XYZ file of C-alpha atoms in Angstrom:
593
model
C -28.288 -59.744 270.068
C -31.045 -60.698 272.603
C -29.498 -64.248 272.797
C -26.322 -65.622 272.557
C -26.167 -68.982 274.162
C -23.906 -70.971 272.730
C -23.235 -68.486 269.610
C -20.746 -66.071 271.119
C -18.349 -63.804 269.563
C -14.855 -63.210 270.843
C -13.790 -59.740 271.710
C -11.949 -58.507 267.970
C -8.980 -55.905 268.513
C -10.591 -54.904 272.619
C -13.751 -54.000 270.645
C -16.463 -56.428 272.494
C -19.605 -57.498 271.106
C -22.414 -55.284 272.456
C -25.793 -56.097 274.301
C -29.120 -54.954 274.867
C -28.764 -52.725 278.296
C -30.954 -54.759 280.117
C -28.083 -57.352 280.341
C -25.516 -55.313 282.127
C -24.675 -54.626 285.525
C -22.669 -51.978 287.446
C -19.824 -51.812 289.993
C -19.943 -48.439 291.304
C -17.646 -47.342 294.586
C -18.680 -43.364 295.214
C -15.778 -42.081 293.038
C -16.207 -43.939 289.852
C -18.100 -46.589 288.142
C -17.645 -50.018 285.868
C -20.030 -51.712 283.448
C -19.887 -55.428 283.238
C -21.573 -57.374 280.945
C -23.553 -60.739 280.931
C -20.081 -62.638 279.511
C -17.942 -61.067 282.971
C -16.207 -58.619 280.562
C -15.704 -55.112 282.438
C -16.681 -52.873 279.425
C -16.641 -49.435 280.728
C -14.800 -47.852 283.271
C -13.341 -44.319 283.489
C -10.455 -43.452 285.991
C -9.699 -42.174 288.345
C -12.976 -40.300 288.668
C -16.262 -40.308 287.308
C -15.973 -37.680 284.551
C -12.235 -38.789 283.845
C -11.509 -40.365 280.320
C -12.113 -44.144 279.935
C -10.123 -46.791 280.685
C -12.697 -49.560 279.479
C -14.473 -47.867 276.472
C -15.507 -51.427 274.560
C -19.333 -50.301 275.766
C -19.080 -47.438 273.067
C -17.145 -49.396 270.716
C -13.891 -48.025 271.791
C -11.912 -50.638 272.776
C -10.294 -52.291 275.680
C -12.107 -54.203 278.760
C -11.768 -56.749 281.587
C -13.120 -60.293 280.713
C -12.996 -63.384 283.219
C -15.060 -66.063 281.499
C -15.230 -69.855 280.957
C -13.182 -71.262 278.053
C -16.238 -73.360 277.515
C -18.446 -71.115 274.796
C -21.653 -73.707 275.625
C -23.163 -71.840 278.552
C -25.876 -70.099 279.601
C -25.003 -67.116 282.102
C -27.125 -65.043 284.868
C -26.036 -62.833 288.098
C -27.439 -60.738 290.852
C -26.620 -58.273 293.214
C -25.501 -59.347 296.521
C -28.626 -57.981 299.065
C -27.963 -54.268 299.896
C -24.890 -53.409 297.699
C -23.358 -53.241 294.747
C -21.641 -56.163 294.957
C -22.103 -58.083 291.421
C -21.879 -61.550 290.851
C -21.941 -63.216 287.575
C -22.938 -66.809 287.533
C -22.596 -69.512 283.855
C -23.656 -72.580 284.043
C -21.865 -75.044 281.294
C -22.138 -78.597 280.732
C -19.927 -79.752 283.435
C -19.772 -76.900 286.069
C -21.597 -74.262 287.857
C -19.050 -70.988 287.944
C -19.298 -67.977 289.898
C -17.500 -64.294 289.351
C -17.582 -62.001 292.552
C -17.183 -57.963 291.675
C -16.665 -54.955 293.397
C -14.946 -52.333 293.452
C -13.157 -52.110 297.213
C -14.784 -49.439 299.502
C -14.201 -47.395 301.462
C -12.511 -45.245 297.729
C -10.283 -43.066 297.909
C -10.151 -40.009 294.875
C -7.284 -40.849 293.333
C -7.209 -44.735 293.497
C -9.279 -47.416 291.993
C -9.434 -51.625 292.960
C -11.290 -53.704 291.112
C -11.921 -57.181 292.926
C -12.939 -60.221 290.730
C -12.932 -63.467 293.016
C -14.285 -67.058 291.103
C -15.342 -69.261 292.381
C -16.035 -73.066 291.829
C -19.933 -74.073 292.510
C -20.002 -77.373 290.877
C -17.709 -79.693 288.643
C -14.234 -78.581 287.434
C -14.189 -75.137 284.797
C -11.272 -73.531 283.008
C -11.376 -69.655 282.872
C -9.705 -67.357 280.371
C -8.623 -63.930 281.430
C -7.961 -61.062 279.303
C -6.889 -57.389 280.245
C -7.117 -55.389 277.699
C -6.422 -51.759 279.418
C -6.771 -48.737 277.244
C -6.842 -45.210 279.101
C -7.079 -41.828 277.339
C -10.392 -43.286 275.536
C -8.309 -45.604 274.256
C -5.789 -43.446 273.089
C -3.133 -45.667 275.171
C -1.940 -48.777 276.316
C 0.067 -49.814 279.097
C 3.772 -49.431 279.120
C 6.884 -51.015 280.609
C 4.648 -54.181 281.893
C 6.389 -56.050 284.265
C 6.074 -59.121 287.199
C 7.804 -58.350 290.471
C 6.845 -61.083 293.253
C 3.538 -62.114 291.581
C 2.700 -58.506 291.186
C 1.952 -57.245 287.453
C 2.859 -53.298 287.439
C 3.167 -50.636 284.666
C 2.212 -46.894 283.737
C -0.791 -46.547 282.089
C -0.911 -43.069 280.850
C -0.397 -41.386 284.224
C -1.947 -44.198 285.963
C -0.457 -46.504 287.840
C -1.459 -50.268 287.505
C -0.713 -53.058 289.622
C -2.477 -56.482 288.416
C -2.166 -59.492 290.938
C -3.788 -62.903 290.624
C -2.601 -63.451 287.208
C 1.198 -64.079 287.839
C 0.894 -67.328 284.654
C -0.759 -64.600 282.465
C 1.386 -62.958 279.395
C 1.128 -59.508 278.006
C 0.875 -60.154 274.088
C 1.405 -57.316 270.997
C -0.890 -54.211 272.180
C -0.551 -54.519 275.711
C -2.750 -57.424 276.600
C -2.777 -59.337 279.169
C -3.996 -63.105 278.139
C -4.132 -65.913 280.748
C -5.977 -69.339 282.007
C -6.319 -70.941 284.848
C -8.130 -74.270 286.254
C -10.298 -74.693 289.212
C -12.080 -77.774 291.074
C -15.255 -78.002 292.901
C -14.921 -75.430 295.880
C -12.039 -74.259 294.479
C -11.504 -69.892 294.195
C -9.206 -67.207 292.367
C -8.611 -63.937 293.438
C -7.619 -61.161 290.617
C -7.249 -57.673 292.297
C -6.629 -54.602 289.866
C -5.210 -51.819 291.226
C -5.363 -47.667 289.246
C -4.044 -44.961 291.113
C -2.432 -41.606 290.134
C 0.622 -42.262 292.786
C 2.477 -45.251 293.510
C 1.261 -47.489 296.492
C 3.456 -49.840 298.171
C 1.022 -51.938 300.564
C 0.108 -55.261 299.402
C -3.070 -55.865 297.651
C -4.611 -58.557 299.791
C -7.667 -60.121 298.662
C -9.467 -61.293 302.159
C -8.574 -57.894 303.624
C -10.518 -55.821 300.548
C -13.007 -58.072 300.452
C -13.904 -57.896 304.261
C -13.330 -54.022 304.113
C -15.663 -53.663 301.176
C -18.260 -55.685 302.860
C -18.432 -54.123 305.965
C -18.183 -50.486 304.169
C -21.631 -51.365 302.486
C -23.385 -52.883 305.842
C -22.706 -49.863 307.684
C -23.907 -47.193 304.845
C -27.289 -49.104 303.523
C -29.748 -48.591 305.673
C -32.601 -52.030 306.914
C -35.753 -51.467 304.474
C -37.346 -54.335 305.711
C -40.187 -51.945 306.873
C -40.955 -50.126 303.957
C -43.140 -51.312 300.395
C -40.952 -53.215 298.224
C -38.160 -54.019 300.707
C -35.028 -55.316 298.777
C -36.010 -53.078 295.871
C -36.106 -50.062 298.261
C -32.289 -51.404 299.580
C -30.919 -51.476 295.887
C -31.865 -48.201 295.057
C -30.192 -47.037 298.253
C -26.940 -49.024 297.287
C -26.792 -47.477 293.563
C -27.453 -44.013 295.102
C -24.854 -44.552 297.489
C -22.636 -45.856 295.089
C -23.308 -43.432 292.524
C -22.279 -40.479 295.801
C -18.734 -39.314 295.821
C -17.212 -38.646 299.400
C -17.391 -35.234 297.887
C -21.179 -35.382 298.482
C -22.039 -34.937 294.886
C -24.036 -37.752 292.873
C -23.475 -38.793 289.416
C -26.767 -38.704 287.080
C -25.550 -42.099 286.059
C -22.416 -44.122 285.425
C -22.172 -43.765 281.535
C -22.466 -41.378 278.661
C -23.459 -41.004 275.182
C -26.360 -44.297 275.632
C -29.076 -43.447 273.284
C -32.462 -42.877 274.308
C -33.640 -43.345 271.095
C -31.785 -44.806 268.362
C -30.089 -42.528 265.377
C -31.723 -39.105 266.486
C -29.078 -37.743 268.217
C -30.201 -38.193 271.667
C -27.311 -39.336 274.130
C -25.692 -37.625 276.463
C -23.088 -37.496 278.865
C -24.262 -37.967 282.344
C -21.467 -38.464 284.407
C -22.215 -35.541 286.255
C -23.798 -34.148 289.352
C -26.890 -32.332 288.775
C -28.275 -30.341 291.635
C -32.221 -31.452 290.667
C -31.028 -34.748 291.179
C -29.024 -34.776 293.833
C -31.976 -32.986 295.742
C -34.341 -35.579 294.640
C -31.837 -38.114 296.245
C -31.622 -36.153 299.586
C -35.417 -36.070 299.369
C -36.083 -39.636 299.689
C -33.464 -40.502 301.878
C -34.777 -37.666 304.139
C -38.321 -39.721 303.689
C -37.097 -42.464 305.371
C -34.729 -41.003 307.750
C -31.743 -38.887 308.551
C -29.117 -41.230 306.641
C -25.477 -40.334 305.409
C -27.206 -39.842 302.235
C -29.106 -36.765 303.267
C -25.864 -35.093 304.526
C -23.580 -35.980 301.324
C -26.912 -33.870 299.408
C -27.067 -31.380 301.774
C -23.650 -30.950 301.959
C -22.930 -30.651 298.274
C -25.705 -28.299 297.300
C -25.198 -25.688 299.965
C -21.501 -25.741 298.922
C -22.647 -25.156 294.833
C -25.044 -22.451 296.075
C -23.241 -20.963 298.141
C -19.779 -20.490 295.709
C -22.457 -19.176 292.533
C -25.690 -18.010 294.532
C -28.344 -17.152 291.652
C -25.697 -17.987 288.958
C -26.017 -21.891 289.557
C -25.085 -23.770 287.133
C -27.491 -26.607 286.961
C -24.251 -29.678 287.073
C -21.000 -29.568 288.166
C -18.507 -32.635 288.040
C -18.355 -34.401 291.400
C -15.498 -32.456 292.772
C -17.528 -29.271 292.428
C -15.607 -28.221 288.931
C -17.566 -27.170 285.812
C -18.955 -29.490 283.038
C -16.877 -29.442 280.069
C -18.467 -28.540 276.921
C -19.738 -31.516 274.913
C -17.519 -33.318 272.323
C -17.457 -35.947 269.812
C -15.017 -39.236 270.404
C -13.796 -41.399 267.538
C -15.679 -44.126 268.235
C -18.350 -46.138 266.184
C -20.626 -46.042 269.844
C -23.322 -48.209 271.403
C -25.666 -49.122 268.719
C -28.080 -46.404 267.710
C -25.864 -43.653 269.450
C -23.059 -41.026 268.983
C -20.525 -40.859 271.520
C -19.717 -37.422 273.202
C -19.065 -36.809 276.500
C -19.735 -32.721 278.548
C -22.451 -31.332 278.500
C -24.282 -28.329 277.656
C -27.155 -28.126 280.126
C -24.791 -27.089 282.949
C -24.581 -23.776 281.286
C -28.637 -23.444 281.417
C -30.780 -21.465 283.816
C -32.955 -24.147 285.320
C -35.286 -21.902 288.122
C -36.569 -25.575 289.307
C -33.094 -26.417 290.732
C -33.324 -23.635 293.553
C -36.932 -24.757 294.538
C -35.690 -28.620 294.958
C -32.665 -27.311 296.915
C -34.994 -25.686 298.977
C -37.065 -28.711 299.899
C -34.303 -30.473 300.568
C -32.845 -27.929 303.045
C -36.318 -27.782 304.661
C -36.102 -31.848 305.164
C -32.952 -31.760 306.566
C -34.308 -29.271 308.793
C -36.972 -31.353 310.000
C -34.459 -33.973 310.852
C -31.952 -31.451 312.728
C -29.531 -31.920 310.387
C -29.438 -28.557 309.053
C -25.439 -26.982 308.814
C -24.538 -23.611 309.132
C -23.609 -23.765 305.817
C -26.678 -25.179 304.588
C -28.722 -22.291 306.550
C -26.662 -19.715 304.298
C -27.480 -21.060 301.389
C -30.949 -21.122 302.204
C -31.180 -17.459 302.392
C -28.745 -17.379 299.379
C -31.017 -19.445 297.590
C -34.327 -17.467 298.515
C -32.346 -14.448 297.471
C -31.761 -15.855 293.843
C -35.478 -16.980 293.304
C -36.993 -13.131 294.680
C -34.572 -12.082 291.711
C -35.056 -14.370 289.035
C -38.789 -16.360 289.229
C -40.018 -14.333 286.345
C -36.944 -15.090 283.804
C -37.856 -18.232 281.646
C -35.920 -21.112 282.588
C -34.972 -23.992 280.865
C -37.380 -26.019 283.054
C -37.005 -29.932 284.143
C -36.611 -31.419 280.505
C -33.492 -28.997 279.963
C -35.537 -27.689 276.552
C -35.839 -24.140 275.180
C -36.094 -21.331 277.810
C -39.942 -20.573 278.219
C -41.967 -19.867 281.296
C -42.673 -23.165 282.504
C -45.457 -24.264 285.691
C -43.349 -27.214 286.832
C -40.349 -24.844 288.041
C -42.508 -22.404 289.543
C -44.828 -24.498 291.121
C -41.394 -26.262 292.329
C -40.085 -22.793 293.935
C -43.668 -22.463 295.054
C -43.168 -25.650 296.992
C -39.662 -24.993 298.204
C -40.545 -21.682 299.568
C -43.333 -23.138 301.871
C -41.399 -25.938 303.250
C -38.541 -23.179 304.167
C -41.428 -21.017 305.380
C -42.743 -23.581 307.699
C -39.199 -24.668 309.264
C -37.751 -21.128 309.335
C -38.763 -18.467 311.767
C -37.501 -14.912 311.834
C -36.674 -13.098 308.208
C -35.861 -16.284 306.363
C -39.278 -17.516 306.906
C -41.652 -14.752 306.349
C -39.707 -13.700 303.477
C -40.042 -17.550 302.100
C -43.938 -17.097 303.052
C -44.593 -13.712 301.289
C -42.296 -15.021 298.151
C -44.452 -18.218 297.900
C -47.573 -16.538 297.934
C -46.460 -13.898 295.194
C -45.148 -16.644 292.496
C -48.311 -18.757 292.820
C -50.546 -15.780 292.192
C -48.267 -14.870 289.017
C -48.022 -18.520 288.210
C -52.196 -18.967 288.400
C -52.715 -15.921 286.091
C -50.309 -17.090 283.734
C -51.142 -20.742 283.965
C -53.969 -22.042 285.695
C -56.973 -22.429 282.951
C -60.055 -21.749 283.378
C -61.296 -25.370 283.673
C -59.030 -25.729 286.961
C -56.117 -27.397 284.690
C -52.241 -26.537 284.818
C -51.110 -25.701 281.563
C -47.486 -27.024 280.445
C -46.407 -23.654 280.177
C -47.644 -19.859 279.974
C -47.742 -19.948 276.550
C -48.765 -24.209 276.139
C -51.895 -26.184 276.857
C -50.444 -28.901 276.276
C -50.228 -32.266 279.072
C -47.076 -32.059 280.847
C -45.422 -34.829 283.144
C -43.179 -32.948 285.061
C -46.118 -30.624 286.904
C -46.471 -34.116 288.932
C -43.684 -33.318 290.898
C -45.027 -30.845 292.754
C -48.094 -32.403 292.683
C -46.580 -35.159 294.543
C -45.369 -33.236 297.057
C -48.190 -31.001 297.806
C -47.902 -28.084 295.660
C -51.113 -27.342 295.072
C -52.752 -29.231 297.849
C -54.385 -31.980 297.564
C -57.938 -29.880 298.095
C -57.153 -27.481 295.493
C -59.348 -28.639 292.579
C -56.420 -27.910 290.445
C -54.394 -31.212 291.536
C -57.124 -33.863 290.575
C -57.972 -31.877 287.436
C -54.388 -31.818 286.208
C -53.395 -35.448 287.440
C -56.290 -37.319 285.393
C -55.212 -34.943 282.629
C -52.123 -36.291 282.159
C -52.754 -39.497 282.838
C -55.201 -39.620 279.729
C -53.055 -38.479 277.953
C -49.780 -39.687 278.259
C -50.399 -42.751 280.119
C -50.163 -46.053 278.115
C -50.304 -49.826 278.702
C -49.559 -48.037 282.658
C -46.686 -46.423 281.476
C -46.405 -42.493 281.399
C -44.441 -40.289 278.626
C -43.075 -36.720 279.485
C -44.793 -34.650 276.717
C -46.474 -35.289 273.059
C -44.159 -34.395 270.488
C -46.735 -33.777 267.617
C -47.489 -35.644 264.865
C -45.786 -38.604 266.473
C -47.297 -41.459 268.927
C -46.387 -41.797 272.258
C -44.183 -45.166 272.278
C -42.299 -43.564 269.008
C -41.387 -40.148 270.248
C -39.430 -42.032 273.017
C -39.668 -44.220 275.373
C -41.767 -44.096 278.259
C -39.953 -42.186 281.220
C -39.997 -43.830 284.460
C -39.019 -40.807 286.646
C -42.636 -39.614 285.542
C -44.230 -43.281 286.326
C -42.787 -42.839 290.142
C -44.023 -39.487 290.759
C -47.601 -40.414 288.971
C -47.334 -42.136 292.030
C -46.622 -39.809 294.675
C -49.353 -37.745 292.939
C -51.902 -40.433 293.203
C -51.053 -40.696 296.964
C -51.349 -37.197 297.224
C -54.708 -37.303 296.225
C -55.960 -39.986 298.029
C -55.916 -42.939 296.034
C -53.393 -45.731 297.561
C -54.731 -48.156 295.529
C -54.250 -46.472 291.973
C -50.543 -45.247 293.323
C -49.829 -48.771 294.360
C -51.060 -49.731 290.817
C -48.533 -47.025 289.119
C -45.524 -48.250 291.469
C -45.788 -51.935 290.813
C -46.178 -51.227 286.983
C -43.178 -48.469 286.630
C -40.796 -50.352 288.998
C -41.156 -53.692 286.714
C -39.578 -51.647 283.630
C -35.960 -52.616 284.650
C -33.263 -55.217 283.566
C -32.729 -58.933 285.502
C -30.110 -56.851 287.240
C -32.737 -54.321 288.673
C -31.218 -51.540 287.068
C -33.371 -48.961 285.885
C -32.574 -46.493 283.061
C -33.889 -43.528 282.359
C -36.654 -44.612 279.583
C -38.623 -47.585 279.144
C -39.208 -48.812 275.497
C -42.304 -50.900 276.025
C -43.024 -52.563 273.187
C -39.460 -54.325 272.971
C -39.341 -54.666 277.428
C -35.823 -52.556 276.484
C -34.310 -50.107 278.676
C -32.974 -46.775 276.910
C -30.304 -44.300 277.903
C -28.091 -44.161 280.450
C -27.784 -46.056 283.705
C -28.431 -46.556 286.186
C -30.493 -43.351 286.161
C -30.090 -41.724 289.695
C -33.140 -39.976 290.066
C -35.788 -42.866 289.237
C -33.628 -45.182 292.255
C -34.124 -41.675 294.303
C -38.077 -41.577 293.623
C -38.204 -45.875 293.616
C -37.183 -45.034 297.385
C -39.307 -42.431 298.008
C -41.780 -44.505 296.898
C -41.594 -46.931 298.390
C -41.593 -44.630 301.878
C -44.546 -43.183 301.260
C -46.693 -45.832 300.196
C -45.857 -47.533 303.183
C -46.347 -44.571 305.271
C -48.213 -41.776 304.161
C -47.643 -39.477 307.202
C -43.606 -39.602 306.452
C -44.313 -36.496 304.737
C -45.968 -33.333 305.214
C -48.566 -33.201 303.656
């Protein structure tokens, strides 16, 4: 599976053969996202929105995809993002010609509509491509009906959707609704295919040059210049996937796809085609680092809207429009290797007391950049509110796991609390300032050892990961005795090969409990900083931010004995703290420290 030049397999009944996830890329336009692989097949793609069913399920062995690919099987293929956006190109190289496949899908995206553009291209010699649309919606519980060719237009009803297909007027529609074409280009030569999904008939022509130009210029004006910052055109392409993983909505997608396993056969895959408000704060956070952005707003936005409709009953995820998670199910599919296929979710029903504390932070930044709402200063009191009445419950905590009393979401509240504190005067603030004060003294009697070390939880000793978040971002301070004490103890104990792990699972080694989790790698970092040591966090950045695929996607674990990536991507919230990052070890003074 790890090579397959010149010993490919074609797609059998829609059902494509799969690859290691370091191979694919992603399309991704704020409402929904597509997974393409190495061969230009478009394997995964739900529509209209992110948490609708599947159009393109081949990725989890449910049929139906996208392909544009040279008839010639004897090539060898690569790709790479266009600078700042999510603009994929594919690129094979055969015998006789240099090829080139353009994706997107068109910005700026409306809710209800989808367009896929796939423009080839020509680089060198003379290349025959095959086409094939293989277009199953309902998780390929459908197919398209009553396909037909008006004026070089392909249209038909696919399930609710409506499809319009041009750029493949020669193309025929064969037994089980698919589309099957070729086509031959010279040197310099180009092909435009333009898919179009919507829930309601459109009527304006789908012209290639106009998308194309519109999509372009929708992704120069939202990525911010990097240039300045550590890692520059890493630091861009984490902004692009978080902007592309943001709905106009303002809420962010944990990643494109579900049911990915992070480790094979244990039942470990989820659906994370949600928005979860941890994450999304993390986002706003490292936007915030580098300046007041759209980004910032969309968070900002989002979360004081969720906070404000269920004040201390948050839910930890909603769906991008807001709605609630469904509850997981099972789908009839054999899945990615190593996985089982479900998509909802059963975290959003948790209590997760960490969630309020990040929201608070991230009202506090956009506070510092006067970009505060009115809405947003409600639901900071709303928000205070719910942690004065519910700090002591146990909480699910950061890793979603049992309900326990876990340091990571206090200290997190702690944090929160203090930022609101100092940007806040009147009620809001004091009240912040008093609350702060009284969950760190509850949190260090419960907690705090005797040797100066944070334990996991009131009732574990154990190392724990996820306290280096609010390490990282000064709760404790860097002074306290606590922070260095803690930081080296994790890192000698879950740190290998300069990876970190979350947790020990016992009687099981690091690298075989799961993979090493990069989120934890990044904020290792920020700790590191925090404390002083550039050098070491520098070390710890470089390190974590090489554990991703050629297409500098990162997922959300790192198996690093196999150089695989595990679970779902891209993974939101290690882009989010690649950015921050890479802001802060630029700069340290971006932050308060």
């Amino acid at each position: 599976m790890d090579d397959r030049a010149g010993k490919r397999a074609e797609p059998a009944d829609g059902v494509c053969p799969p690859w290691v996830l370091r191979e694919y890329g992603v399309l991704a336009d704020g409402e929904r996202g597509a997974v393409v692989d190495p061969e230009g097949r478009i394997v995964w793609l739900c529509a209209p929105r992110w948490h609708s069913d599947a159009v393109f399920s081949a990725l989890i062995g449910g049929g139906g995809y996208f392909g544009v690919e040279p008839v010639d099987r004897w090539h060898v293929w690569g790709g790479y993002y266009e600078d700042g956006t999510l603009v994929r190109v594919s690129r094979w190289v055969t015998a006789d010609a240099v090829i080139e496949c353009r994706d997107a899908l068109a910005m700026p995206a409306p809710v209800d509509r989808l367009v896929l553009l796939r423009r080839m291209r020509v680089e060198h010699g003379e290349a025959r491509l095959r086409l094939a649309l293989d277009l199953r919606p309902g998780f390929a519980a459908g197919r398209v009906r009553d396909p037909r060719l008006v004026d070089g237009v392909w249209t038909g009803d696919a399930d609710g959707l409506r499809l319009r297909l041009v750029g493949a007027h020669e193309a025929a529609w064969h037994p089980g609704s698919v589309l099957r074409g070729e086509f031959r280009l010279g040197e310099g030569e180009r092909h435009d295919v333009v898919l179009e999904l919507s829930e309601r008939e459109h009527t304006e022509r789908l012209e290639p040059d106009r998308l194309w130009e519109e999509t372009e210029d929708a992704w120069r004006r939202t990525v911010p210049d990097c240039s300045g910052l550590a890692a520059p055109r890493d630091a861009r392409h984490a902004y692009a996937v978080l902007r592309g993983l943001t709905s106009s909505s303002g809420g962010m997608v944990a990643a494109a796809t579900t049911s990915l396993p992070e480790r094979a056969n244990t039942g470990r895959n989820y659906d994370y085609r949600f928005a979860w408000i941890r994450d999304q704060s993390y986002a706003g956070l490292a936007v915030a680092a580098h300046g007041p952005h759209e980004l910032l707003d969309s968070a900002v936005r989002f979360t004081a809207e969720r906070i404000l409709a269920d004040g201390e009953g948050l839910h930890p995820a909603y769906d991008v429009g807001g709605g609630r998670v469904p509850q997981e199910r099972g789908l009839p599919f054999p899945g990615y290797p190593g996985g089982n296929d479900r998509v909802g979710n059963h975290a959003a029903r948790q209590f997760q007391l960490d969630a309020f504390g990040e929201a608070l932070q991230l009202f506090a930044a956009a506070a510092h950049h006067d970009r505060l709402t009115r809405d947003a200063e409600r639901a900071v009191a709303v928000a205070v509110d719910a942690v004065e009445r519910n700090w002591r419950r146990p909480d699910a905590g950061l890793w979603e796991l049992e309900d326990r009393w876990w340091t990571q979401s206090r200290l997190s509240v702690v944090c929160g609390l203090r930022r609101v504190a100092g940007a806040f005067k009147g009620r809001t603030g004091q009240t912040s300032a008093d609350l702060a004060e009284a969950v760190l003294a509850e949190t260090r009697r419960r907690c705090l050892r005797s040797d100066g070390r944070w334990r996991r939880a009131a009732d574990d000793d154990g190392p724990e990961a996820a306290l280096l978040t609010p390490l990282g971002r000064g709760c404790p301070s860097a002074d306290d005795p606590s922070s260095a004490v803690t930081r080296r103890f994790v890192e000698e104990e879950l740190a290998e090969d300069g990876y970190l792990y979350r947790f020990r699972r016992p009687g099981v080694p690091l690298g075989e409990a799961e993979g090493a989790f990069l989120f934890c790698g990044f904020t290792m970092a920020l700790a590191t900083d925090r404390l002083g040591d550039r050098a070491g966090a520098l070390r710890w950045f470089e390190r974590t931010r090489a554990a991703c695929g050629p297409s500098g996607l990162f997922a959300e674990e790192y198996d690093v004995r196999q150089r695989q990536l595990r679970g779902n991507l891209p993974q939101a919230f290690v882009h989010a703290l690649l950015l921050e990052c890479a802001v802060r070890l630029n700069d340290a003074s971006t932050l308060p420290r």
